[in-house]
Coordinates of C-alpha atoms (C1' of nucleotides) in Angstrom, one line a residue:
Chain A
M1 CA -0.2 0.2 0.0
D2 CA 1.7 3.2 -1.1
E3 CA 0.8 6.7 -1.4
F4 CA -1.2 6.2 -4.5
D5 CA -3.9 3.5 -2.9
L6 CA -4.1 5.8 0.0
K7 CA -4.9 8.9 -2.1
I8 CA -7.7 6.7 -4.1
L9 CA -8.9 5.4 -0.9
K10 CA -9.5 8.8 0.2
I11 CA -11.1 10.0 -2.9
L12 CA -13.4 6.7 -2.3
Q13 CA -14.4 7.2 1.3
T14 CA -15.9 10.5 0.4
D15 CA -17.5 9.7 -2.9
A16 CA -17.5 6.5 -4.6
K17 CA -19.1 7.8 -7.6
Y18 CA -15.8 9.2 -8.9
S19 CA -14.8 8.0 -12.0
L20 CA -11.6 6.4 -12.8
D21 CA -10.9 8.9 -15.4
E22 CA -11.2 11.5 -12.8
I23 CA -9.1 9.9 -10.2
A24 CA -6.4 9.0 -13.0
R25 CA -6.4 12.8 -13.8
E26 CA -6.1 14.0 -10.1
L27 CA -3.3 11.4 -9.5
K28 CA -1.8 11.8 -12.8
I29 CA -1.7 8.1 -13.5
P30 CA -3.5 6.0 -16.1
K31 CA -7.0 4.9 -15.7
S32 CA -6.2 1.2 -16.2
T33 CA -3.6 1.6 -13.2
V34 CA -6.4 3.2 -10.9
A35 CA -8.9 0.2 -12.0
Y36 CA -6.1 -2.5 -11.1
R37 CA -5.5 -1.1 -7.8
I38 CA -9.1 -0.6 -6.9
K39 CA -9.8 -4.0 -7.8
K40 CA -6.8 -5.5 -5.7
M41 CA -7.8 -3.5 -2.6
E42 CA -11.4 -4.9 -2.9
R43 CA -9.9 -8.3 -3.5
E44 CA -7.7 -8.0 -0.1
G45 CA -10.7 -6.5 1.9
I46 CA -9.4 -3.1 2.3
I47 CA -12.2 -1.9 0.4
K48 CA -15.2 -3.9 1.9
G49 CA -18.0 -2.7 0.1
Y50 CA -19.7 0.6 -1.5
Y51 CA -22.8 1.7 -0.1
A52 CA -25.4 4.7 -0.4
H53 CA -25.8 7.1 2.8
I54 CA -29.5 7.3 3.5
D55 CA -30.6 10.4 5.5
P56 CA -32.1 8.7 8.8
A57 CA -34.0 12.2 9.2
S58 CA -35.9 11.4 5.8
L59 CA -37.2 8.1 7.4
N60 CA -38.3 9.8 10.6
L61 CA -35.7 7.9 12.6
D62 CA -35.4 11.2 15.3
Y63 CA -35.2 8.9 18.5
I64 CA -31.5 8.1 18.4
I65 CA -30.0 6.4 21.4
I66 CA -26.7 5.4 23.0
S67 CA -26.9 2.8 25.8
S68 CA -24.7 1.2 28.1
V69 CA -25.2 -2.1 29.0
K70 CA -23.7 -4.1 31.9
A71 CA -23.5 -8.0 31.8
K72 CA -23.9 -10.7 34.6
Y73 CA -20.8 -12.6 34.2
G74 CA -20.5 -16.3 32.8
K75 CA -18.9 -18.1 30.3
N76 CA -18.8 -16.6 26.9
Y77 CA -21.6 -14.1 28.7
H78 CA -20.0 -11.3 26.0
V79 CA -20.1 -13.4 23.1
E80 CA -23.6 -14.3 23.7
L81 CA -25.1 -10.7 24.8
G82 CA -23.2 -9.2 22.0
N83 CA -24.7 -11.0 19.3
K84 CA -28.1 -10.7 21.0
L85 CA -27.7 -7.1 21.1
A86 CA -26.5 -6.7 17.6
Q87 CA -29.6 -8.7 16.3
I88 CA -32.2 -6.2 17.7
P89 CA -33.8 -4.1 14.7
G90 CA -32.8 -0.5 15.1
V91 CA -29.2 -1.3 16.6
W92 CA -26.5 -0.4 14.3
G93 CA -23.4 -0.2 16.5
V94 CA -22.5 -2.6 19.4
Y95 CA -18.9 -2.3 21.0
F96 CA -17.5 -4.3 23.9
V97 CA -15.5 -2.0 25.9
L98 CA -13.3 -1.9 29.0
G99 CA -14.3 0.6 31.9
E100 CA -17.4 1.0 34.0
N101 CA -19.7 -0.9 31.7
D102 CA -19.5 -3.8 29.1
F103 CA -21.4 -3.0 26.1
I104 CA -22.0 0.5 24.4
V105 CA -25.1 -0.1 21.9
M106 CA -26.1 2.8 19.2
A107 CA -29.7 2.7 18.0
R108 CA -32.0 4.6 16.2
Y109 CA -36.2 4.4 16.2
K110 CA -39.2 6.6 15.1
N111 CA -39.9 7.5 18.0
R112 CA -40.1 6.7 22.2
E113 CA -42.7 4.0 21.6
E114 CA -41.1 2.5 19.2
F115 CA -37.5 2.6 21.2
M116 CA -39.4 1.3 24.4
E117 CA -41.2 -1.6 22.5
K118 CA -38.4 -2.7 20.2
F119 CA -35.3 -1.8 22.5
L120 CA -35.6 -1.5 25.9
E121 CA -38.2 -4.4 26.7
K122 CA -36.0 -6.7 24.6
V123 CA -33.2 -5.5 26.3
M124 CA -34.2 -5.8 29.8
S125 CA -35.8 -9.6 29.1
I126 CA -32.0 -10.9 28.2
P127 CA -31.2 -12.9 31.0
E128 CA -27.5 -11.8 30.7
V129 CA -28.1 -8.4 31.1
E130 CA -27.4 -6.8 34.6
R131 CA -28.5 -3.2 33.9
T132 CA -28.7 -0.6 31.3
S133 CA -28.5 2.7 31.0
T134 CA -29.8 4.8 28.3
Q135 CA -28.6 8.3 27.1
V136 CA -30.8 10.1 24.2
V137 CA -29.2 12.1 21.4
V138 CA -30.4 15.3 21.0
K139 CA -28.0 16.5 18.1
I140 CA -25.7 14.4 16.0
I141 CA -23.0 17.0 15.6
K142 CA -20.9 14.6 13.2
E143 CA -21.4 11.1 12.1
S144 CA -19.2 9.8 9.0
P145 CA -17.7 6.5 10.2
N146 CA -16.7 6.0 6.8
I147 CA -14.1 8.7 7.0
V148 CA -10.9 6.5 8.0
I149 CA -8.2 8.7 6.3
F150 CA -7.7 12.5 7.4
Chain B
M1 CA -42.3 7.6 -0.8
D2 CA -43.9 4.1 -1.5
E3 CA -43.0 0.2 -1.4
F4 CA -40.5 0.4 -4.3
D5 CA -38.6 3.7 -3.0
L6 CA -38.0 1.5 0.3
K7 CA -36.9 -1.4 -1.6
I8 CA -34.4 0.4 -3.8
L9 CA -32.9 2.1 -0.5
K10 CA -32.7 -1.1 1.0
I11 CA -30.7 -2.7 -1.9
L12 CA -28.5 0.7 -2.1
Q13 CA -28.0 0.9 1.6
T14 CA -26.2 -2.6 1.6
D15 CA -24.6 -2.4 -2.0
A16 CA -24.3 0.7 -4.1
K17 CA -22.8 -1.1 -6.9
Y18 CA -26.1 -3.0 -7.8
S19 CA -27.0 -2.1 -11.3
L20 CA -30.1 -0.4 -12.5
D21 CA -30.8 -3.8 -14.0
E22 CA -30.4 -6.0 -11.5
I23 CA -32.6 -3.4 -9.0
A24 CA -35.2 -3.7 -12.1
R25 CA -35.3 -7.5 -12.2
E26 CA -35.8 -7.9 -8.9
L27 CA -38.6 -5.3 -8.2
K28 CA -39.9 -6.3 -11.7
I29 CA -40.2 -2.5 -12.6
P30 CA -38.6 -1.0 -15.8
K31 CA -34.9 -0.1 -15.3
S32 CA -35.8 3.6 -16.3
T33 CA -37.9 4.0 -13.7
V34 CA -35.5 2.7 -11.2
A35 CA -33.4 5.2 -12.4
Y36 CA -35.9 8.0 -12.2
R37 CA -36.8 7.1 -8.5
I38 CA -33.0 7.0 -7.6
K39 CA -32.2 10.3 -9.1
K40 CA -35.3 11.7 -7.3
M41 CA -34.4 10.5 -4.1
E42 CA -30.9 12.0 -4.4
R43 CA -32.5 15.2 -5.4
E44 CA -34.4 15.2 -2.3
G45 CA -31.4 14.4 -0.2
I46 CA -33.1 10.9 1.0
I47 CA -29.9 9.5 -0.6
K48 CA -27.1 11.9 0.5
G49 CA -24.1 10.0 -1.4
Y50 CA -22.1 6.8 -2.0
Y51 CA -19.0 6.0 -0.2
A52 CA -16.4 3.2 -0.4
H53 CA -16.5 1.2 3.0
I54 CA -12.8 1.0 3.9
D55 CA -11.7 -1.7 6.4
P56 CA -10.1 0.2 9.6
A57 CA -7.9 -2.5 10.4
S58 CA -6.1 -2.5 7.2
L59 CA -4.8 0.7 8.2
N60 CA -4.1 -0.3 11.3
L61 CA -6.6 1.9 13.3
D62 CA -7.1 -0.8 16.1
Y63 CA -7.2 1.7 19.3
I64 CA -11.1 2.6 19.1
I65 CA -12.3 4.8 21.9
I66 CA -15.8 6.0 23.1
S67 CA -15.2 9.3 25.1
S68 CA -17.8 11.1 27.3
V69 CA -17.2 14.5 27.4
K70 CA -18.8 16.7 30.3
A71 CA -19.1 20.5 29.4
K72 CA -18.6 23.9 31.7
Y73 CA -21.9 25.5 31.3
G74 CA -21.8 28.9 29.2
K75 CA -23.6 30.6 26.3
N76 CA -23.5 28.4 23.2
Y77 CA -21.0 26.1 25.1
H78 CA -22.7 22.9 23.1
V79 CA -22.3 24.6 19.9
E80 CA -18.6 25.7 20.3
L81 CA -17.5 22.6 22.0
G82 CA -19.1 20.3 19.7
N83 CA -17.8 21.7 16.8
K84 CA -14.2 21.5 18.4
L85 CA -14.6 17.9 19.3
A86 CA -15.8 17.3 15.7
Q87 CA -12.6 18.7 14.2
I88 CA -9.9 16.7 16.0
P89 CA -8.7 14.2 13.5
G90 CA -9.7 10.6 14.3
V91 CA -13.1 11.5 15.6
W92 CA -15.9 10.2 13.5
G93 CA -18.9 10.5 15.7
V94 CA -19.8 13.4 18.0
Y95 CA -23.3 13.2 19.8
F96 CA -25.1 15.7 22.2
V97 CA -26.6 13.7 24.7
L98 CA -29.2 14.0 27.7
G99 CA -28.0 12.3 30.6
E100 CA -25.0 12.5 33.0
N101 CA -23.0 13.7 30.1
D102 CA -23.2 16.1 27.5
F103 CA -21.1 14.6 24.3
I104 CA -20.2 11.2 23.3
V105 CA -17.2 11.2 21.0
M106 CA -16.3 8.3 19.0
A107 CA -12.5 8.1 17.3
R108 CA -10.1 5.7 15.9
Y109 CA -6.3 5.5 16.2
K110 CA -3.3 3.5 15.5
N111 CA -2.4 2.8 19.1
R112 CA -2.4 4.6 22.5
E113 CA 0.6 7.3 21.8
E114 CA -1.5 8.5 18.9
F115 CA -4.5 8.2 20.8
M116 CA -3.1 10.4 23.7
E117 CA -1.3 13.0 21.7
K118 CA -4.0 13.5 18.9
F119 CA -6.8 13.1 21.2
L120 CA -6.7 13.3 25.1
E121 CA -4.3 16.3 25.1
K122 CA -6.3 18.2 22.9
V123 CA -9.3 17.5 24.4
M124 CA -8.4 18.2 27.9
S125 CA -6.6 21.7 26.8
I126 CA -10.4 22.7 25.4
P127 CA -11.5 25.4 28.0
E128 CA -14.9 24.2 27.9
V129 CA -14.2 21.1 28.7
E130 CA -15.1 20.1 32.5
R131 CA -14.1 16.4 32.5
T132 CA -13.7 13.2 30.1
S133 CA -14.1 9.8 30.5
T134 CA -13.0 7.5 28.3
Q135 CA -13.6 3.7 27.4
V136 CA -11.5 1.7 25.0
V137 CA -13.1 -0.7 22.6
V138 CA -12.0 -4.3 22.7
K139 CA -14.2 -5.7 20.0
I140 CA -16.8 -4.1 17.5
I141 CA -19.6 -6.5 17.2
K142 CA -21.6 -4.7 14.9
E143 CA -21.0 -1.3 13.3
S144 CA -23.3 -0.5 10.0
P145 CA -24.7 3.1 10.6
N146 CA -25.5 2.5 6.9
I147 CA -28.3 0.1 7.4
V148 CA -31.0 2.4 8.2
I149 CA -34.0 0.2 7.1
F150 CA -34.2 -3.3 8.5
Chain C
dT1 C1' 2.7 -5.1 -11.6
dC2 C1' 1.6 -1.9 -15.1
dT3 C1' -0.5 0.2 -19.3
dG4 C1' -3.0 1.2 -23.5
dA5 C1' -6.5 -0.6 -26.5
dA6 C1' -10.8 -2.6 -27.7
dA7 C1' -14.5 -4.2 -26.0
dT8 C1' -18.8 -4.6 -22.8
dC9 C1' -21.9 -2.9 -20.2
dA10 C1' -24.2 0.9 -17.2
dG11 C1' -26.2 4.9 -16.4
dA12 C1' -27.9 9.4 -18.6
dA13 C1' -30.9 11.9 -21.8
dT14 C1' -34.8 11.6 -24.9
dG15 C1' -39.6 12.0 -25.8
dG16 C1' -43.9 10.0 -25.8
dT17 C1' -48.0 8.2 -22.9
Chain D
dA1 C1' -44.9 10.2 -12.8
dC2 C1' -43.6 6.3 -16.0
dC3 C1' -41.0 3.6 -19.2
dA4 C1' -38.8 2.3 -24.0
dT5 C1' -35.3 3.3 -26.7
dT6 C1' -31.3 5.6 -27.8
dC7 C1' -26.7 7.6 -26.8
dT8 C1' -22.8 8.8 -24.0
dG9 C1' -19.4 7.3 -21.4
dA10 C1' -17.5 4.3 -17.5
dT11 C1' -15.5 -0.1 -16.5
dT12 C1' -13.9 -4.6 -17.6
dT13 C1' -11.0 -7.3 -20.6
dC14 C1' -7.1 -8.5 -22.6
dA15 C1' -2.6 -8.5 -24.5
dG16 C1' 2.3 -6.5 -24.4
dA17 C1' 5.8 -4.7 -21.3

DNA sequence: TCTGAAATCAGAATGGT
DNA sequence: ACCATTCTGATTTCAGA
């Protein structure tokens, strides 16, 4: 992975619709070389895919929450519980962390009712859960997990 | 926004490289109609863009943190502080939340040294910050903020 | 691995309903 | 708004270096 690969990634992470010609022009290398390198990074798993960014607000997903989950200890508790949390509809992020809590869970719902029904009640009924504490997001100031290279 | 729009979004959120022909075949509607609808949703801001998903691990971004930031109160403190946090290199998410804390900050670094230097020292030197508490992510069980429709 | 050229295919534009 | 057709241009393939 060299300077050119990094520049290609930097472009594609912000706009996947950039054409081979445009990238080639900017990097001043032939477009077939750009194509070759992109294919290589796709093969190697450096580029994991391409997706559309859909505005959650357009789908009325205005009830955004970040929840801390403390687990009861036991064998494989964190694998089990992690998977269960990841499968809850509305949940897009599950992180196993060191510190006061065990899991940080990110989720989006239409409203408080949907959150209660689809998230809270489900989480509280999972036997491995000791307790949870949820914070409601008032404003998303930044959310660009696709930006990996600065 | 009807059933077809939703199905199109559902496809594109997981794979933006799906072709018009493929989508048309699956939904059993003409490809020019699919094109028309996608363009419409792009114009309306429902589809905000297309991004490559780059594997952070391939770039050795293994030091992943979730930080809670408590702010000193003052006029516009949360706008100011939010923007400052969002501008720190390595930070990809900043959420203003209700609850014990004021901000939840998501960031990725290569290692502990980089985290200390680029993140912690910067955050601790921001005057609006009262205190911070950081959790280190041991494992990402799920991270797919692009998945909006389940 | 890199590159130019040719071939293929996908997306944009058009115009009629 | 929908859709068939045409046209343009982007991506893939391939062969030589």
